[in-house]
PDB file of C-alpha atoms in Angstrom:
ATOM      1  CA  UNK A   1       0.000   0.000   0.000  1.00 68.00           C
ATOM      2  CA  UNK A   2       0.457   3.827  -0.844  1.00 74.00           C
ATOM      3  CA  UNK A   3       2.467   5.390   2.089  1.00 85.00           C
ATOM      4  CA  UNK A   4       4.413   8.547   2.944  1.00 90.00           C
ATOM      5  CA  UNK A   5       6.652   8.858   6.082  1.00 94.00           C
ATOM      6  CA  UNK A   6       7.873  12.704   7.259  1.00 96.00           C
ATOM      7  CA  UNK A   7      10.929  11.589   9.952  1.00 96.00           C
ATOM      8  CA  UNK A   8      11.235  15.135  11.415  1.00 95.00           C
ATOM      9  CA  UNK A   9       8.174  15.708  13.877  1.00 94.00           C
ATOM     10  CA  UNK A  10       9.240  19.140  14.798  1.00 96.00           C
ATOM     11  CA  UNK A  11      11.394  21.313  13.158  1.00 97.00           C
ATOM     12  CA  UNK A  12      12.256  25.097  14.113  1.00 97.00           C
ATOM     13  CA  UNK A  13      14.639  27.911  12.194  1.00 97.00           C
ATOM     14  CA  UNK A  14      14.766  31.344  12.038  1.00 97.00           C
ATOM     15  CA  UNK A  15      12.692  33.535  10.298  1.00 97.00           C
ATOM     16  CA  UNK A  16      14.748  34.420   7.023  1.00 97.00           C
ATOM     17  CA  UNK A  17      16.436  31.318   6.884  1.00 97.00           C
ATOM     18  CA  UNK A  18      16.024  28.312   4.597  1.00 97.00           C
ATOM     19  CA  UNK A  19      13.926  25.538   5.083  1.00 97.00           C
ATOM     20  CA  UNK A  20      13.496  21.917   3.939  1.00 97.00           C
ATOM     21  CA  UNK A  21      10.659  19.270   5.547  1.00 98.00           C
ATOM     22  CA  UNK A  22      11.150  15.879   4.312  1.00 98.00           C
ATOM     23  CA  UNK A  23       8.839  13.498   2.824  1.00 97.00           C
ATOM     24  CA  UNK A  24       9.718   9.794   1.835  1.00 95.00           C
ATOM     25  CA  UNK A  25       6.816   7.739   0.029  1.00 91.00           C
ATOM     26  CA  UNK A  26       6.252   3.898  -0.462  1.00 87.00           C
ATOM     27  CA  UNK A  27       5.117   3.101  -3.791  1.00 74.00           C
ATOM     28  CA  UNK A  28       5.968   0.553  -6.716  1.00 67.00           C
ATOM     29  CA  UNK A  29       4.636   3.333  -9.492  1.00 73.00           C
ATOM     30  CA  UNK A  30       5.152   6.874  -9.847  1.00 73.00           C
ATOM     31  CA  UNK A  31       2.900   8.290  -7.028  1.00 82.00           C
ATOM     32  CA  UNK A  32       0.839  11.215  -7.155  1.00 87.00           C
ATOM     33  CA  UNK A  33       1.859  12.981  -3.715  1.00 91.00           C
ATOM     34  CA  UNK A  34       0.845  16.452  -2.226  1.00 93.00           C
ATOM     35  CA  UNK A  35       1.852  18.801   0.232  1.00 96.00           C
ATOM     36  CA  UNK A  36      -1.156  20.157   2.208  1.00 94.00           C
ATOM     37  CA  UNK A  37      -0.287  22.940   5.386  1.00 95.00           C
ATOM     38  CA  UNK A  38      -2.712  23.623   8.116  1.00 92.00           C
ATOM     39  CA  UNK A  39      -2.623  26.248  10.652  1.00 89.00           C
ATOM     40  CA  UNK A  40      -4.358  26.024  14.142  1.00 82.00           C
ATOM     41  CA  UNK A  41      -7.370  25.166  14.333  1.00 76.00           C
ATOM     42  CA  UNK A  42      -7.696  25.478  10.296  1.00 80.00           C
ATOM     43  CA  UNK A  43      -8.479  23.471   7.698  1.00 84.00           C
ATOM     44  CA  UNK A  44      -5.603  21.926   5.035  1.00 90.00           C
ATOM     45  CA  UNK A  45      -4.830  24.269   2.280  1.00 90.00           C
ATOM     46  CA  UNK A  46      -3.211  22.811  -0.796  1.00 90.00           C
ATOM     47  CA  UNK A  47       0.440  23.710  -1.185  1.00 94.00           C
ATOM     48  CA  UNK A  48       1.955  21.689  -4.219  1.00 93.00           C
ATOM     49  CA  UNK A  49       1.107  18.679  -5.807  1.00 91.00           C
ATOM     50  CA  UNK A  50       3.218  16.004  -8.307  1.00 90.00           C
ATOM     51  CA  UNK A  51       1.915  14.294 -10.845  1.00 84.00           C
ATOM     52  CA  UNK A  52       4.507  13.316 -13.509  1.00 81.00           C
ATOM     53  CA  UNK A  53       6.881  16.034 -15.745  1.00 83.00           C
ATOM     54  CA  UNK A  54       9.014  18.513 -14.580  1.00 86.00           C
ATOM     55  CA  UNK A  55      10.550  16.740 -10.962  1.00 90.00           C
ATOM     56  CA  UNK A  56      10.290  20.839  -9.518  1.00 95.00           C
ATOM     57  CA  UNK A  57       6.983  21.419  -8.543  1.00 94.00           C
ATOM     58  CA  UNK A  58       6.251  25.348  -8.020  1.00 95.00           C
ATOM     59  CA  UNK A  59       3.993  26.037  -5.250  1.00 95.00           C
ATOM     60  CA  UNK A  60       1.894  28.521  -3.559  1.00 94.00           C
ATOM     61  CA  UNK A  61       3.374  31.061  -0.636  1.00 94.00           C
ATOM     62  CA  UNK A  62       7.105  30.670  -2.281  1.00 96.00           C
ATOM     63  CA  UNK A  63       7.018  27.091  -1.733  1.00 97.00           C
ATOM     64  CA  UNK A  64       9.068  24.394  -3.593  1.00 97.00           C
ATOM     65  CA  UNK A  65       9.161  20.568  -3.714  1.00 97.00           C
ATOM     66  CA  UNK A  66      11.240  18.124  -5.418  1.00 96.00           C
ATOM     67  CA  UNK A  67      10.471  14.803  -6.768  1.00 94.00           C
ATOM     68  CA  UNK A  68      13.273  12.041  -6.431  1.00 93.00           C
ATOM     69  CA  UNK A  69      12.642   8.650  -7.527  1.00 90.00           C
ATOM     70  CA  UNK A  70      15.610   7.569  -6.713  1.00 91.00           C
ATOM     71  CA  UNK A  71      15.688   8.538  -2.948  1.00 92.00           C
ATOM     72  CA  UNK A  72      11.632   8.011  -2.699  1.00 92.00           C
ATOM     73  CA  UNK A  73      11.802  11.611  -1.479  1.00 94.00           C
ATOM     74  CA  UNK A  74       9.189  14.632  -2.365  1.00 96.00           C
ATOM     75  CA  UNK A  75      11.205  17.521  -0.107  1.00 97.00           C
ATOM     76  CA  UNK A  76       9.540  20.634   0.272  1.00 98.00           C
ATOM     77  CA  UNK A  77      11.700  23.787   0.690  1.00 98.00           C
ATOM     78  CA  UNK A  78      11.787  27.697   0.881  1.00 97.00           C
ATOM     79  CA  UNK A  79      14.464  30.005   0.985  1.00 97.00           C
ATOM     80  CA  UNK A  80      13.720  32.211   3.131  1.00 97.00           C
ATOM     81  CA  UNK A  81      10.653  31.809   5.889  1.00 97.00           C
ATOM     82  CA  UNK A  82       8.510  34.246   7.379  1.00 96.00           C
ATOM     83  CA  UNK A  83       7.221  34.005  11.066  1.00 95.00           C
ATOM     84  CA  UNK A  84       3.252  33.269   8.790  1.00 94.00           C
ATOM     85  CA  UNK A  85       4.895  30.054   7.788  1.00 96.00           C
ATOM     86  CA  UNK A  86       4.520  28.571  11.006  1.00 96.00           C
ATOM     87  CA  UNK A  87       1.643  25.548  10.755  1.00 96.00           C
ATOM     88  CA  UNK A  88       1.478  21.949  10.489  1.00 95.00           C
ATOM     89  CA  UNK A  89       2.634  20.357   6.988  1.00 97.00           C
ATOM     90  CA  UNK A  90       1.510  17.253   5.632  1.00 95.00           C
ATOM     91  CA  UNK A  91       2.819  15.206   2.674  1.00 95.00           C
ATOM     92  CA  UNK A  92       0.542  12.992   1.024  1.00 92.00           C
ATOM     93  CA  UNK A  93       0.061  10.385  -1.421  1.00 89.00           C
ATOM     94  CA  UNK A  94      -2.920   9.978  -3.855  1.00 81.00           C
ATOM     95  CA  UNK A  95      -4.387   6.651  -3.965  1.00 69.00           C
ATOM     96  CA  UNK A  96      -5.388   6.294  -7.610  1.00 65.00           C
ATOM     97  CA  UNK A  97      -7.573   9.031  -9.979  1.00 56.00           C
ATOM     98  CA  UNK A  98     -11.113   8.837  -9.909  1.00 55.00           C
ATOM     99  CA  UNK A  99     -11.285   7.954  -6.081  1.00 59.00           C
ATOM    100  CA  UNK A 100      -8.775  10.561  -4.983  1.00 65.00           C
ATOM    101  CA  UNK A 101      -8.137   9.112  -1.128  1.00 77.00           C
ATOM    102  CA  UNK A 102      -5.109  10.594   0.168  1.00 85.00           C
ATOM    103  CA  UNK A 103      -2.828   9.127   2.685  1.00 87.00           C
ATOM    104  CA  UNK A 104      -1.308  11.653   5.325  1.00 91.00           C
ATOM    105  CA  UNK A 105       2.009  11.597   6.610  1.00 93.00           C
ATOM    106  CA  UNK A 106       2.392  11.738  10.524  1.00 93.00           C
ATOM    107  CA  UNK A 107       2.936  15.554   9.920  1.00 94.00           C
ATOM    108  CA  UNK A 108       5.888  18.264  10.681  1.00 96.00           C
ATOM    109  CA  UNK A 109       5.509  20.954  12.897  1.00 96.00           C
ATOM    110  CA  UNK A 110       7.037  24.271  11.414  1.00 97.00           C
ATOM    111  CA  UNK A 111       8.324  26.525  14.387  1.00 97.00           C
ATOM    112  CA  UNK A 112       9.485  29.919  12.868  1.00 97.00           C
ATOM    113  CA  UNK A 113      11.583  32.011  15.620  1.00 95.00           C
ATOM    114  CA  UNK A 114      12.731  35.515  15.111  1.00 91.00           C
TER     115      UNK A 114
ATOM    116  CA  UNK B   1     -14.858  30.875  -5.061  1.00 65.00           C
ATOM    117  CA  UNK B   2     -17.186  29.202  -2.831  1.00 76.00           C
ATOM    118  CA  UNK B   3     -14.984  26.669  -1.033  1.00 90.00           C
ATOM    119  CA  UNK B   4     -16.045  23.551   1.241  1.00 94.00           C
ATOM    120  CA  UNK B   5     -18.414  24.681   3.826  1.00 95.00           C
ATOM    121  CA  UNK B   6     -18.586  21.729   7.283  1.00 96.00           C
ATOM    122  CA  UNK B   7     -21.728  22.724  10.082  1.00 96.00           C
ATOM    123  CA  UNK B   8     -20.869  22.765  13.070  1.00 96.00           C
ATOM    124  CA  UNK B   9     -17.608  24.309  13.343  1.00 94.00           C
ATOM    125  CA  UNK B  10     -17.440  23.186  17.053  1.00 95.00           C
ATOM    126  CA  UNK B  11     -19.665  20.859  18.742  1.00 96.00           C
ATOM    127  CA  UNK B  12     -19.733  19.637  22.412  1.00 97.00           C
ATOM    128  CA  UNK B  13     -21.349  16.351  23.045  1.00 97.00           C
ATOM    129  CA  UNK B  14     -21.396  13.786  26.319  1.00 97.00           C
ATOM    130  CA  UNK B  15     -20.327  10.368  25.903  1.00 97.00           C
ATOM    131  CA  UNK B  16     -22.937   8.006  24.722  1.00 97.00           C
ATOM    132  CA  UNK B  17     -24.769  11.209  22.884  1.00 97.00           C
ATOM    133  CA  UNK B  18     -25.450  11.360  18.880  1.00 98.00           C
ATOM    134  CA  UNK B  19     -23.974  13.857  16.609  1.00 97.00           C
ATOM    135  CA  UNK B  20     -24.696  14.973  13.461  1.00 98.00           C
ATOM    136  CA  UNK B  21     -21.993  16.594  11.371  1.00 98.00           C
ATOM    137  CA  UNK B  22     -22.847  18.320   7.613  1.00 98.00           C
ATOM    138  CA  UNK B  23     -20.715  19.589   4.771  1.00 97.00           C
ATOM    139  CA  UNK B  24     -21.406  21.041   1.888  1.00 97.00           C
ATOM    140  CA  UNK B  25     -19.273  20.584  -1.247  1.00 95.00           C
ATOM    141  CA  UNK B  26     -18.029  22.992  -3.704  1.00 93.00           C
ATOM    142  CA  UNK B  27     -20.620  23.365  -6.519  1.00 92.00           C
ATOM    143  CA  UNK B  28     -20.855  21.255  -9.038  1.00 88.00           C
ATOM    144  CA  UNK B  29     -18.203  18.265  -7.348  1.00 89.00           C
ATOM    145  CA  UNK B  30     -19.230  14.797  -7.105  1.00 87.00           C
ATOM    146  CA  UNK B  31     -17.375  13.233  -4.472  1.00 89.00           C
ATOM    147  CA  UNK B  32     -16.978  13.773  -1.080  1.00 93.00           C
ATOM    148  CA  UNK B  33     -14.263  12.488   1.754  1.00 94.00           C
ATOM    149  CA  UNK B  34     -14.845  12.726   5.722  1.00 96.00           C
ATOM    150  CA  UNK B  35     -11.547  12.185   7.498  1.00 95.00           C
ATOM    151  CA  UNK B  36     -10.633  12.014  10.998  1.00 95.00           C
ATOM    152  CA  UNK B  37      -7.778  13.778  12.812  1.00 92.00           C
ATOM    153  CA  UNK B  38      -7.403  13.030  16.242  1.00 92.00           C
ATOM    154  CA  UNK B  39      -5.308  15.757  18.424  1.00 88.00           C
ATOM    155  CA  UNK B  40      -1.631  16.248  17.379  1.00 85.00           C
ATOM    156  CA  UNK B  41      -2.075  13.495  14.822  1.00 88.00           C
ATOM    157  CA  UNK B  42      -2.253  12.967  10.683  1.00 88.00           C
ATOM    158  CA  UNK B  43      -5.912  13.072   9.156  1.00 91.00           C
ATOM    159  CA  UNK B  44      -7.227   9.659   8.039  1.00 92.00           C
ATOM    160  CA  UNK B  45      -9.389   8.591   6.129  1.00 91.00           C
ATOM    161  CA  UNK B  46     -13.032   7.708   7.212  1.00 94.00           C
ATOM    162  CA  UNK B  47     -15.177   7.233   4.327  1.00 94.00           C
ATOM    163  CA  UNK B  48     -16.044   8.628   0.717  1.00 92.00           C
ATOM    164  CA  UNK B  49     -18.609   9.223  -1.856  1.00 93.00           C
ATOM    165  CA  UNK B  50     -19.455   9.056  -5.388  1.00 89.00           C
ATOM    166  CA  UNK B  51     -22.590  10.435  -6.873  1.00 89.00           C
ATOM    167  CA  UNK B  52     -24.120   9.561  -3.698  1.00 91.00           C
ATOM    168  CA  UNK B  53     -23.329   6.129  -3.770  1.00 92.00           C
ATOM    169  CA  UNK B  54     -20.136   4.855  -0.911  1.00 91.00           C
ATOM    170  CA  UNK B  55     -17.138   4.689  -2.863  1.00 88.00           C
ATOM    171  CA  UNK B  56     -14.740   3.749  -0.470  1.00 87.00           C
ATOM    172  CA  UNK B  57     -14.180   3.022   3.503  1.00 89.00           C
ATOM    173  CA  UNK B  58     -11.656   3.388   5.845  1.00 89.00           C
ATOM    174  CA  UNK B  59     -10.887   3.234   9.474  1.00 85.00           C
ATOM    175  CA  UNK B  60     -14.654   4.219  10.026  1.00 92.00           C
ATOM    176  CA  UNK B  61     -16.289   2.862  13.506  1.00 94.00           C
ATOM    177  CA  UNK B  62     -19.602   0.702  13.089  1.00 95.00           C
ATOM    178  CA  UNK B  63     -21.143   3.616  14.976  1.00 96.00           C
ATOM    179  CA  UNK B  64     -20.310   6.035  12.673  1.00 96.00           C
ATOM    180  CA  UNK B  65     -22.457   5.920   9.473  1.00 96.00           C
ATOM    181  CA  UNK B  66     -22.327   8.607   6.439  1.00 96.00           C
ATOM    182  CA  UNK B  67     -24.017   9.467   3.015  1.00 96.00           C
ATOM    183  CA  UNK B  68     -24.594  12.000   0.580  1.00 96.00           C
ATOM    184  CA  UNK B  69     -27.935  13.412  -0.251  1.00 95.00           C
ATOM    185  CA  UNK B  70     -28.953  13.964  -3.971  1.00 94.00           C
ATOM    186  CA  UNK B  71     -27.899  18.100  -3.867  1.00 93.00           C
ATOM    187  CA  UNK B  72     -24.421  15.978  -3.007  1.00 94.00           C
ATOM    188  CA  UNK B  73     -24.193  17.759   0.336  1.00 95.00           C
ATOM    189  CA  UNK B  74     -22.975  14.610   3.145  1.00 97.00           C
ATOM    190  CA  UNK B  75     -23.609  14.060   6.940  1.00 98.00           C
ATOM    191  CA  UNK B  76     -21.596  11.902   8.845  1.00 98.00           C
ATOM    192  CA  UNK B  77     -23.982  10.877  11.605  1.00 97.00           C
ATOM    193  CA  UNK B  78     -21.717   9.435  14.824  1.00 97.00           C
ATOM    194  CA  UNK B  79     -23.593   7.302  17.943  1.00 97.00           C
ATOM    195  CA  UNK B  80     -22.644   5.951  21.141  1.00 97.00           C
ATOM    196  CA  UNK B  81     -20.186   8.842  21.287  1.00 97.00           C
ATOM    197  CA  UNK B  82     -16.779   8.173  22.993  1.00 97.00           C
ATOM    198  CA  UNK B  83     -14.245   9.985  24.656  1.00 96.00           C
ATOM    199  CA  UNK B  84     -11.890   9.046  21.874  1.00 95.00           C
ATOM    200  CA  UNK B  85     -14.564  10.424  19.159  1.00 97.00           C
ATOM    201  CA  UNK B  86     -13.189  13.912  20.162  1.00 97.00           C
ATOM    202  CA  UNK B  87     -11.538  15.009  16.943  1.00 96.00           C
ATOM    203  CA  UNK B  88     -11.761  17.704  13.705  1.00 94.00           C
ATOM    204  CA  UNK B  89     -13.475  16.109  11.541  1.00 96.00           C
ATOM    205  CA  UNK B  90     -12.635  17.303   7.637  1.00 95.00           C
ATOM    206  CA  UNK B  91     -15.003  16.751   4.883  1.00 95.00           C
ATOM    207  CA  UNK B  92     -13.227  17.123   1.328  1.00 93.00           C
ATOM    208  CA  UNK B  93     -14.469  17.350  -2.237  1.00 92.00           C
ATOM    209  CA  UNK B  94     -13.193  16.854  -5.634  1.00 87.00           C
ATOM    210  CA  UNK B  95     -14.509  16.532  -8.903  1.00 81.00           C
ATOM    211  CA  UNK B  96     -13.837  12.864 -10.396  1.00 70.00           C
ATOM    212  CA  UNK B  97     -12.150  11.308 -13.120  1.00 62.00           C
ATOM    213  CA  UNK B  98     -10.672  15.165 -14.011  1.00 57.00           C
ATOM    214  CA  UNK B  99      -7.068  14.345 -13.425  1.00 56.00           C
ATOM    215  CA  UNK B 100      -6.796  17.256 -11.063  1.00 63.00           C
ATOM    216  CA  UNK B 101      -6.015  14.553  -7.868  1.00 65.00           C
ATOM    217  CA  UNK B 102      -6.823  17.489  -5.733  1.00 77.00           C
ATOM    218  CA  UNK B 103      -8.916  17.504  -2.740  1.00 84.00           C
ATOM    219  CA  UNK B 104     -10.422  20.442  -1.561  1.00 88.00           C
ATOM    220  CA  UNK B 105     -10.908  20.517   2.240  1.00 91.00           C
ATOM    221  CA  UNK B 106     -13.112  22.594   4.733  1.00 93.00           C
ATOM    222  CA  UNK B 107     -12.314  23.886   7.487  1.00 90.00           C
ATOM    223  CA  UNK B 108     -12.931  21.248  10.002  1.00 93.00           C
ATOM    224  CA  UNK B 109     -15.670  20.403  12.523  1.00 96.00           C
ATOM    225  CA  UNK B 110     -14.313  20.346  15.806  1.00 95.00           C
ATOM    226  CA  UNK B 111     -16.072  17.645  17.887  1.00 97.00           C
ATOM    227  CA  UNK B 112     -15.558  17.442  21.857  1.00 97.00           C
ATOM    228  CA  UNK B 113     -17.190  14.361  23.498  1.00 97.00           C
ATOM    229  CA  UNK B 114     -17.252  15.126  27.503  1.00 95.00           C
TER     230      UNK B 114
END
């Protein structure tokens, strides 16, 4: 089965610095995978998704991710945070098209300090 | 754009009460998702629908029971309510069989069982 594991649980830089959360997925195909953020008490708000193509996936908010088949990794990254980055973010992997079920990672706490 | 829209946004309940839960889907999408997330962990999945038929089922208690009425708008209708029910509960919606993989999401009913 479809999974994707995020190792870091909690992760904390400095606003203006450079960040990277790690995803690693489980998958015999090319997987469709996402990165969704949520911020307290909100709802998940699409950042990024892969599909196939282009390995750098542009995102919303500055963000970046980048598909490695060869690592199983889907890394999201900014250069440069701002203290509104701070939220939960999930990486996720789509099940198949047509039922789009997504499996969550465990999730990765963003801290942002000045 | 007219996004997701979940009733109630909070919700207190004792144990062994009923709750009802409602969402609304984005116009014109066909398929809806209800998932689970528990404090401080990843969503999963609870249940889905298809032009109101069930399309798929996850970790979804026996006391839990769902569907989607024919304006496609869903309740998830939860019994016997326990202590571990306490959760936000996200309903998502996506239009099928477009490609797009993407899953919009509300913005969470937040259930407290007492």
């Amino acid at each position: 089965a479809q999974s994707v594991t995020q190792p870091d649980i909690h992760i904390t830089v400095s606003e203006g610095a450079s960040l990277e959360l790690r995803c690693n997925y489980s998958y015999g195909a090319t997987p469709y995978l996402f990165w969704y953020v949520q911020s307290p008490g909100q709802g998940l708000q699409l950042l990024l998704k892969y599909f196939s193509g282009d390995t750098l996936v542009q995102g919303i908010k500055g963000f970046e991710a980048e598909f490695k088949r060869s690592q199983s990794s889907f890394n999201l990254r900014k250069p440069s945070v701002h203290w509104s980055d701070a939220a939960e973010y999930f990486c996720a992997v789509l099940h198949n098209f047509g039922n789009e079920k997504l499996t969550f990672g465990t999730g990765t706490r963003l801290t942002i300090i000045p | 754009a007219a996004g997701v829209i979940q009733s109630p946004r909070h919700l207190i309940k004792e144990k062994r009460e009923t709750a009802t839960l409602k969402c609304y889907p984005i116009p014109r999408h066909d398929t809806v998702y209800w998932y689970q997330q528990g404090p401080g962990q990843d969503p999963q999945f609870l249940i889905s629908f298809y032009e109101k038929m069930q399309s798929d089922k996850g970790s979804i208690p026996d006391r839990f029971s769902a569907q989607q009425f024919s304006d496609y708008h869903s309740e998830l209708n939860m019994s016997s309510l326990e202590l571990g029910d306490s959760a936000l509960y996200f309903c998502a919606s996506s239009l099928a069989f477009v490609g797009s993989g993407e899953l919009f999401f509300g913005e969470g009913s937040r259930l407290t069982v007492l």
